[in-house]
PDB file of C-alpha atoms in Angstrom:
ATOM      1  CA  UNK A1487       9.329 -11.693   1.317  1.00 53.00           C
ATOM      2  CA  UNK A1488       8.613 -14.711   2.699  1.00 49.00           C
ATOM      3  CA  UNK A1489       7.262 -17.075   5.168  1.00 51.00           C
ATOM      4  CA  UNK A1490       8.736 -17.870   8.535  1.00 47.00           C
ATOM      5  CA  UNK A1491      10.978 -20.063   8.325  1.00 49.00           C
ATOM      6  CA  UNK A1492      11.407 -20.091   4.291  1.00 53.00           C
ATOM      7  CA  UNK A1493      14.779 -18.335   4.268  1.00 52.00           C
ATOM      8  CA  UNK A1494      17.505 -17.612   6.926  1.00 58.00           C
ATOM      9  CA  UNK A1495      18.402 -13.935   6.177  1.00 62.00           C
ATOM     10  CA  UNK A1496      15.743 -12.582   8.246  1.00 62.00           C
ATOM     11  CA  UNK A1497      12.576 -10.709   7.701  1.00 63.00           C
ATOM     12  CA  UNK A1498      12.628  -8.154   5.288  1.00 63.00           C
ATOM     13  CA  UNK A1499      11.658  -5.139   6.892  1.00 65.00           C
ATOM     14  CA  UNK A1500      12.561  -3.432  10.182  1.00 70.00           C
ATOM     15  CA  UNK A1501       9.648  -1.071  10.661  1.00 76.00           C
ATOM     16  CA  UNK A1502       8.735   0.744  13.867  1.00 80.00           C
ATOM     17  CA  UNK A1503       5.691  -0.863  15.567  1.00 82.00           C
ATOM     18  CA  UNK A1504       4.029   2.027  17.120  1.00 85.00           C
ATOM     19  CA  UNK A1505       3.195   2.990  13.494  1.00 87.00           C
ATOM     20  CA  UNK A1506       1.586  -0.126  12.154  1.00 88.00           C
ATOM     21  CA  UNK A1507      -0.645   0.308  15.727  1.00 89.00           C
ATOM     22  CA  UNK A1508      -1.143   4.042  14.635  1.00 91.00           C
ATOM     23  CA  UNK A1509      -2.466   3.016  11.556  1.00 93.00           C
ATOM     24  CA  UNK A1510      -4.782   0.666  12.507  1.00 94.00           C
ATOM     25  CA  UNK A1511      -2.917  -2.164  11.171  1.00 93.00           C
ATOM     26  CA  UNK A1512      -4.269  -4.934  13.017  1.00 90.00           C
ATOM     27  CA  UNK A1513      -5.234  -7.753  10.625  1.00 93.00           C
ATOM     28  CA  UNK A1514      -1.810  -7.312   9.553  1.00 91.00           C
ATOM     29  CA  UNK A1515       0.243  -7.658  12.602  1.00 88.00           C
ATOM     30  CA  UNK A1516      -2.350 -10.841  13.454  1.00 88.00           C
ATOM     31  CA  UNK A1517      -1.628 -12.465  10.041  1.00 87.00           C
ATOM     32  CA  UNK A1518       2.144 -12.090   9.666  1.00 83.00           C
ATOM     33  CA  UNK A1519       3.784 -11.235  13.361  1.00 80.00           C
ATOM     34  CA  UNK A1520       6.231 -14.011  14.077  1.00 71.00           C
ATOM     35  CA  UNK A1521       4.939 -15.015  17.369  1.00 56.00           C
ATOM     36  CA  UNK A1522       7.738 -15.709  20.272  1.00 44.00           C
ATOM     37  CA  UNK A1523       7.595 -19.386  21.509  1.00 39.00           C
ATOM     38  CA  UNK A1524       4.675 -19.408  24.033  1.00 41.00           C
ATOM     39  CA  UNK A1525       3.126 -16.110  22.807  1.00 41.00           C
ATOM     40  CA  UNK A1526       0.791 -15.139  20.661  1.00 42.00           C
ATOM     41  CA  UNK A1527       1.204 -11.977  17.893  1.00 44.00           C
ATOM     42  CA  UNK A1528      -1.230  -9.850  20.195  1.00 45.00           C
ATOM     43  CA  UNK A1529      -0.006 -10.232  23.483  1.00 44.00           C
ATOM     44  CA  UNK A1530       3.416  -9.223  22.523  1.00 45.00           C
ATOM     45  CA  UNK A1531       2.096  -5.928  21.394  1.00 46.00           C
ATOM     46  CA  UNK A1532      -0.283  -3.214  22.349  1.00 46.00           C
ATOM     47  CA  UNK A1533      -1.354   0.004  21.672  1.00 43.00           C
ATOM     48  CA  UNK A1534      -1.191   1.006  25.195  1.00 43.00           C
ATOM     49  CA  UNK A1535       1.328   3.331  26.675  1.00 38.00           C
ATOM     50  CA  UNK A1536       3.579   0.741  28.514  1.00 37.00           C
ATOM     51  CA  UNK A1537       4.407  -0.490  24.425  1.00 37.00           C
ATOM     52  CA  UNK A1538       5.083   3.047  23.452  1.00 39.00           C
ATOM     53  CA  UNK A1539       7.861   3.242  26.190  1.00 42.00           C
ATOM     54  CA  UNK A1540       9.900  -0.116  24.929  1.00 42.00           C
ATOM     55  CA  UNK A1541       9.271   0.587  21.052  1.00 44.00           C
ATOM     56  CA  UNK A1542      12.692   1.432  20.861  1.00 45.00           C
ATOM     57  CA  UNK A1543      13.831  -1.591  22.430  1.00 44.00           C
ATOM     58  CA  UNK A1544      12.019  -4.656  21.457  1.00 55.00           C
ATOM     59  CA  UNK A1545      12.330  -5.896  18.196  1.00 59.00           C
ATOM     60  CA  UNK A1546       9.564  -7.679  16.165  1.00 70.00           C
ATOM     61  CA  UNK A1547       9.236  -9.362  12.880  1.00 74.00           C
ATOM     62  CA  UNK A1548       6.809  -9.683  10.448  1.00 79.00           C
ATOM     63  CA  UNK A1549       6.971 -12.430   8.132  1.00 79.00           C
ATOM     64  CA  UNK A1550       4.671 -11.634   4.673  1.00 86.00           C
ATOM     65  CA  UNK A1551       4.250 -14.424   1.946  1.00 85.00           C
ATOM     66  CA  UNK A1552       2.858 -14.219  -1.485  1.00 88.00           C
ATOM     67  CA  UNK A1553      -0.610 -16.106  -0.965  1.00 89.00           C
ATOM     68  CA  UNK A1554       0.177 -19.819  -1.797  1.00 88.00           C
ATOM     69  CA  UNK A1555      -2.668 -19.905  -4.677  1.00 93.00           C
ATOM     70  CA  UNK A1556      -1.016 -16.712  -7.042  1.00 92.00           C
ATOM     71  CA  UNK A1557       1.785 -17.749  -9.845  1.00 94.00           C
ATOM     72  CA  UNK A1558       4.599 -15.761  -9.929  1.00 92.00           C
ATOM     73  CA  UNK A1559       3.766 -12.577 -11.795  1.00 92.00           C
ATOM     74  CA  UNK A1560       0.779 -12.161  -9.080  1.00 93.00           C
ATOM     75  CA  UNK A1561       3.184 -13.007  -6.223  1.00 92.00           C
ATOM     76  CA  UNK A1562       5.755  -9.877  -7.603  1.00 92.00           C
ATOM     77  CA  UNK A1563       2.475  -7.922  -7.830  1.00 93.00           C
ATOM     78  CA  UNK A1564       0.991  -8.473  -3.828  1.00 93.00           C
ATOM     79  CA  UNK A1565       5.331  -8.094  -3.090  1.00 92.00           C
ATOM     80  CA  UNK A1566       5.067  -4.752  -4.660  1.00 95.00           C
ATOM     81  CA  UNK A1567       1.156  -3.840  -2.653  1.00 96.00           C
ATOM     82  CA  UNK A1568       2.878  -5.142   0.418  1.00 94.00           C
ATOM     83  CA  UNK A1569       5.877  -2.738  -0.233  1.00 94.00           C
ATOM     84  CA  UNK A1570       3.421   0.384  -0.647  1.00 97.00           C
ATOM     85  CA  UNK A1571       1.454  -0.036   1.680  1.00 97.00           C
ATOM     86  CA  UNK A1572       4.505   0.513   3.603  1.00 94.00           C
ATOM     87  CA  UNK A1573       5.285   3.664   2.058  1.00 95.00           C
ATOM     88  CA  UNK A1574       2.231   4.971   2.615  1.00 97.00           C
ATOM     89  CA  UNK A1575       2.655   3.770   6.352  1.00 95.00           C
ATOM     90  CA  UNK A1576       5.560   5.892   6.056  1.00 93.00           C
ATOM     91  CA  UNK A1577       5.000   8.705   3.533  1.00 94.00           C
ATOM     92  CA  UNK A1578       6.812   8.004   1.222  1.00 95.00           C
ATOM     93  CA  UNK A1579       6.277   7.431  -2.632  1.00 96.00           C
ATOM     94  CA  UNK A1580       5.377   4.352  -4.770  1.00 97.00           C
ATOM     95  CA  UNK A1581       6.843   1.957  -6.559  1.00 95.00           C
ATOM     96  CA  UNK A1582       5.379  -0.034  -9.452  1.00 92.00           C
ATOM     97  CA  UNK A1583       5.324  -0.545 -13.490  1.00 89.00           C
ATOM     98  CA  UNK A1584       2.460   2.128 -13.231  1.00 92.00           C
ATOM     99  CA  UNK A1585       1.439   4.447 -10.640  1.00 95.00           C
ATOM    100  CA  UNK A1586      -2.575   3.409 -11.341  1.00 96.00           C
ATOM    101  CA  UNK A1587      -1.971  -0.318 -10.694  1.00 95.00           C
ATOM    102  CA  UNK A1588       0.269   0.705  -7.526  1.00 97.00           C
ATOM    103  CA  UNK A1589      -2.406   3.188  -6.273  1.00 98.00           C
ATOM    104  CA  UNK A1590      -4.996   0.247  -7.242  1.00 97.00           C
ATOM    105  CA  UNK A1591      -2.989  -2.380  -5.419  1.00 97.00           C
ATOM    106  CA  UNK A1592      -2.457  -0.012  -2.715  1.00 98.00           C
ATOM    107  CA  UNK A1593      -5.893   0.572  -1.467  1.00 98.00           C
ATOM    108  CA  UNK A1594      -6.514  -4.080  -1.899  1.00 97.00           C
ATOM    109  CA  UNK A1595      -3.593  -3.325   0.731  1.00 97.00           C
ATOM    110  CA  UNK A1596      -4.954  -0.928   2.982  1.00 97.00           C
ATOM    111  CA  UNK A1597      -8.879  -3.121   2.980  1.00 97.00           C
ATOM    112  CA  UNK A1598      -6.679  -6.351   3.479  1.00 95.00           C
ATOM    113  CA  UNK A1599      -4.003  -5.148   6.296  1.00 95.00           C
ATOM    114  CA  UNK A1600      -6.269  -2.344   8.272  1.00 96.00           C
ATOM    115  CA  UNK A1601      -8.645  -2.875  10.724  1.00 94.00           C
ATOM    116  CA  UNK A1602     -12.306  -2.936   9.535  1.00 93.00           C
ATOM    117  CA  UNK A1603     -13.831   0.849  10.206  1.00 93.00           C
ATOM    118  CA  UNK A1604     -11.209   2.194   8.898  1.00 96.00           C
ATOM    119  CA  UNK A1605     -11.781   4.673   5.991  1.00 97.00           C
ATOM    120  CA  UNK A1606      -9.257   3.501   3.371  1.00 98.00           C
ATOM    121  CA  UNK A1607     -10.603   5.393   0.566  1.00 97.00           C
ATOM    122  CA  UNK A1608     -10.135   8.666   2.492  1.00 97.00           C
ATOM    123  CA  UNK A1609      -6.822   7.481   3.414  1.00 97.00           C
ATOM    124  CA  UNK A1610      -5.522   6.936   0.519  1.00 98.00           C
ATOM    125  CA  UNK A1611      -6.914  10.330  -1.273  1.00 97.00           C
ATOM    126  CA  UNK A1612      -5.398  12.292   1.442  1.00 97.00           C
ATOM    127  CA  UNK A1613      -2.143  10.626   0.434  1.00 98.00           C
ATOM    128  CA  UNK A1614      -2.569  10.740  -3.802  1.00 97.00           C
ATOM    129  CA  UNK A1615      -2.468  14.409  -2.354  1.00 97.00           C
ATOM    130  CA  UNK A1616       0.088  14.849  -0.214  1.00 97.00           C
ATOM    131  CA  UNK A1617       2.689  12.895  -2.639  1.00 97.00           C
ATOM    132  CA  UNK A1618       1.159  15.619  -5.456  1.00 96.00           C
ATOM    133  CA  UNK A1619      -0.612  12.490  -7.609  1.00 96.00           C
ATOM    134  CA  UNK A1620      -3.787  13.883  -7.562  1.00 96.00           C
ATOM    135  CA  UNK A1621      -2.089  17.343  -8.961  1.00 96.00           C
ATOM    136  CA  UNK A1622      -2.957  16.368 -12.721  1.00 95.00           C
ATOM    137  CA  UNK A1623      -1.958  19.616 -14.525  1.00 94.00           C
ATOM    138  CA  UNK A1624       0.539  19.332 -17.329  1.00 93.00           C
ATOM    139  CA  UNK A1625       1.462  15.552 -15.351  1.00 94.00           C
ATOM    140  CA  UNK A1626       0.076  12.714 -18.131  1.00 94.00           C
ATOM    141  CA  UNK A1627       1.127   9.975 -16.056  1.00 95.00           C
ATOM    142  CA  UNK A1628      -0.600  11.734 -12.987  1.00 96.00           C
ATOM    143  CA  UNK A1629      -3.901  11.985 -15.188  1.00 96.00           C
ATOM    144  CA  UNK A1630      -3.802   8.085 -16.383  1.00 96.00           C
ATOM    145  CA  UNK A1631      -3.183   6.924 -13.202  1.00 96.00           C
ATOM    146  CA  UNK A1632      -6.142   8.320 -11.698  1.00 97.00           C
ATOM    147  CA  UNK A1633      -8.316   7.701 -14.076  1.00 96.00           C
ATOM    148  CA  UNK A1634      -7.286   3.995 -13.949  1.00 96.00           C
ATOM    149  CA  UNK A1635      -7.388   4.118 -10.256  1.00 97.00           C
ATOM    150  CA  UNK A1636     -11.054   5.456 -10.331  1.00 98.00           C
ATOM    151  CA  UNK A1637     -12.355   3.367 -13.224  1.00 97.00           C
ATOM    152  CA  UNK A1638     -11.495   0.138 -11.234  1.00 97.00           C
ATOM    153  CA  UNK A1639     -13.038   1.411  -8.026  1.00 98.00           C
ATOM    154  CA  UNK A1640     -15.765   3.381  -9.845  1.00 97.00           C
ATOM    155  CA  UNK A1641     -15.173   6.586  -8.248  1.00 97.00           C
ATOM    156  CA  UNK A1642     -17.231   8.220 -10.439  1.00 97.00           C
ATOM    157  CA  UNK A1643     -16.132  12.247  -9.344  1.00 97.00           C
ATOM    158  CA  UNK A1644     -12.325  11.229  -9.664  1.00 97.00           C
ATOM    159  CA  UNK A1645     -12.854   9.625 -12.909  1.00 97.00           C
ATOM    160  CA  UNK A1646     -14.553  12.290 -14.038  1.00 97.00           C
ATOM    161  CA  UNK A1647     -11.610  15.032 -12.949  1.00 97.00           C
ATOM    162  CA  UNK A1648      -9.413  12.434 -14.417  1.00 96.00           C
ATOM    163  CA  UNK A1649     -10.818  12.222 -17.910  1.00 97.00           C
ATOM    164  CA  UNK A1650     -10.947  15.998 -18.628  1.00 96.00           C
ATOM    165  CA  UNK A1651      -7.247  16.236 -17.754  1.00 95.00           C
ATOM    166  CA  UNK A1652      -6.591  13.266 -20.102  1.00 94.00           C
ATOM    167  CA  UNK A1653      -8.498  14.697 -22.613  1.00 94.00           C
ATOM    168  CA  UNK A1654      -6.670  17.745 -22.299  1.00 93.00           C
ATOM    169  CA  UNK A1655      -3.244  16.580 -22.952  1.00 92.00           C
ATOM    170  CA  UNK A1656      -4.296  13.271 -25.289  1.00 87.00           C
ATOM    171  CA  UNK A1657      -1.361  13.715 -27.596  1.00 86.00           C
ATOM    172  CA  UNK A1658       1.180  13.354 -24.902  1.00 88.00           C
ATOM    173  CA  UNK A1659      -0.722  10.482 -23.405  1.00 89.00           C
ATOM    174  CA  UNK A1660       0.877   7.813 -25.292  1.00 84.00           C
ATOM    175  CA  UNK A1661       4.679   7.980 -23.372  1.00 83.00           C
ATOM    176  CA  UNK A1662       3.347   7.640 -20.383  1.00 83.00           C
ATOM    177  CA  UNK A1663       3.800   4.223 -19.030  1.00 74.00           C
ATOM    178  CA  UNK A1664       0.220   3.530 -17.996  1.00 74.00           C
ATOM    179  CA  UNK A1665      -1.301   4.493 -21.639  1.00 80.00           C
ATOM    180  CA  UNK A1666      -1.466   0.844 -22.077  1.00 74.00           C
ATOM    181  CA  UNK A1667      -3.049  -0.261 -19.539  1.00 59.00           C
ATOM    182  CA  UNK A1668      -5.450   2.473 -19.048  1.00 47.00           C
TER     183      UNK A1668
END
């Protein structure tokens, strides 16, 4: 991922626009949509219903640098946010050297890229659901992850949940690839 202009193979993702507008996904689209020459990002979309008729055939492109201030490692780790929050856009699962820090950088994503009103913290329980992350039972790397998720945001209820299930299965705690960080 990259900025406009960085690179000439193209953006990296092809995603349908009438689900970033679904989403509420405003700041995003005003950030990073390559505006057409003599356009700006929001007049070549909206959420009305003329859009929804040409989604199939108007093609737009969203350009999404690293923030010009993060080294490396940081720039792999707002990639890999960026990448989620498309999945969870989509539905799909995430990606990441543990699922905590993914769920973690997932909800920076969801504040940074959704519009303000927007109940991210909702949003993203509803998905730690649906994917079956929040199902902690006999799942160690389930258990750490939430209780690394709710110990950064202080979600005291979750972390509580969290902790008995870690508790539960300590000695099988330590393969589990967010032990370390948790």
């Amino acid at each position: 991922m990259y900025e406009q202009g960085q690179s000439r193979r193209g953006p990296a993702f092809k995603i349908p626009m009438d689900a970033l507008l679904q989403t509420n996904c405003g700041p995003l689209l005003d950030r990073f949509l390559a505006a057409s020459p003599g356009s700006s990002p929001s007049s070549q979309c909206s959420s009305d219903d003329s859009y929804f008729g040409q989604s199939q055939e108007k093609t737009f492109e969203l350009y999404i640098p690293a923030p010009s201030n993060v080294d490396r490692g940081q720039a792999f780790l707002y990639h890999t946010a960026t990448r989620n929050f498309f999945a969870w856009v989509f539905g799909k699962s995430l990606v990441g050297v543990h699922l905590g820090g993914a769920l973690v950088g997932l909800l920076n994503s969801m504040n940074e890229f959704r519009s303000s009103g927007e109940d991210n913290v909702q949003g993203i329980i509803d998905y730690v659901d649906e994917e079956g992350y929040a199902d902690m039972r006999n799942a160690p790397d389930h258990a750490l992850a939430i209780l690394y998720f709710a110990e950064h945001f202080r979600f005291r209820n979750l972390w509580i949940d969290a902790f008995a299930h870690c508790t539960g299965m300590n000695e099988r705690l330590i393969v589990s690839p967010g032990f370390e960080v948790s």
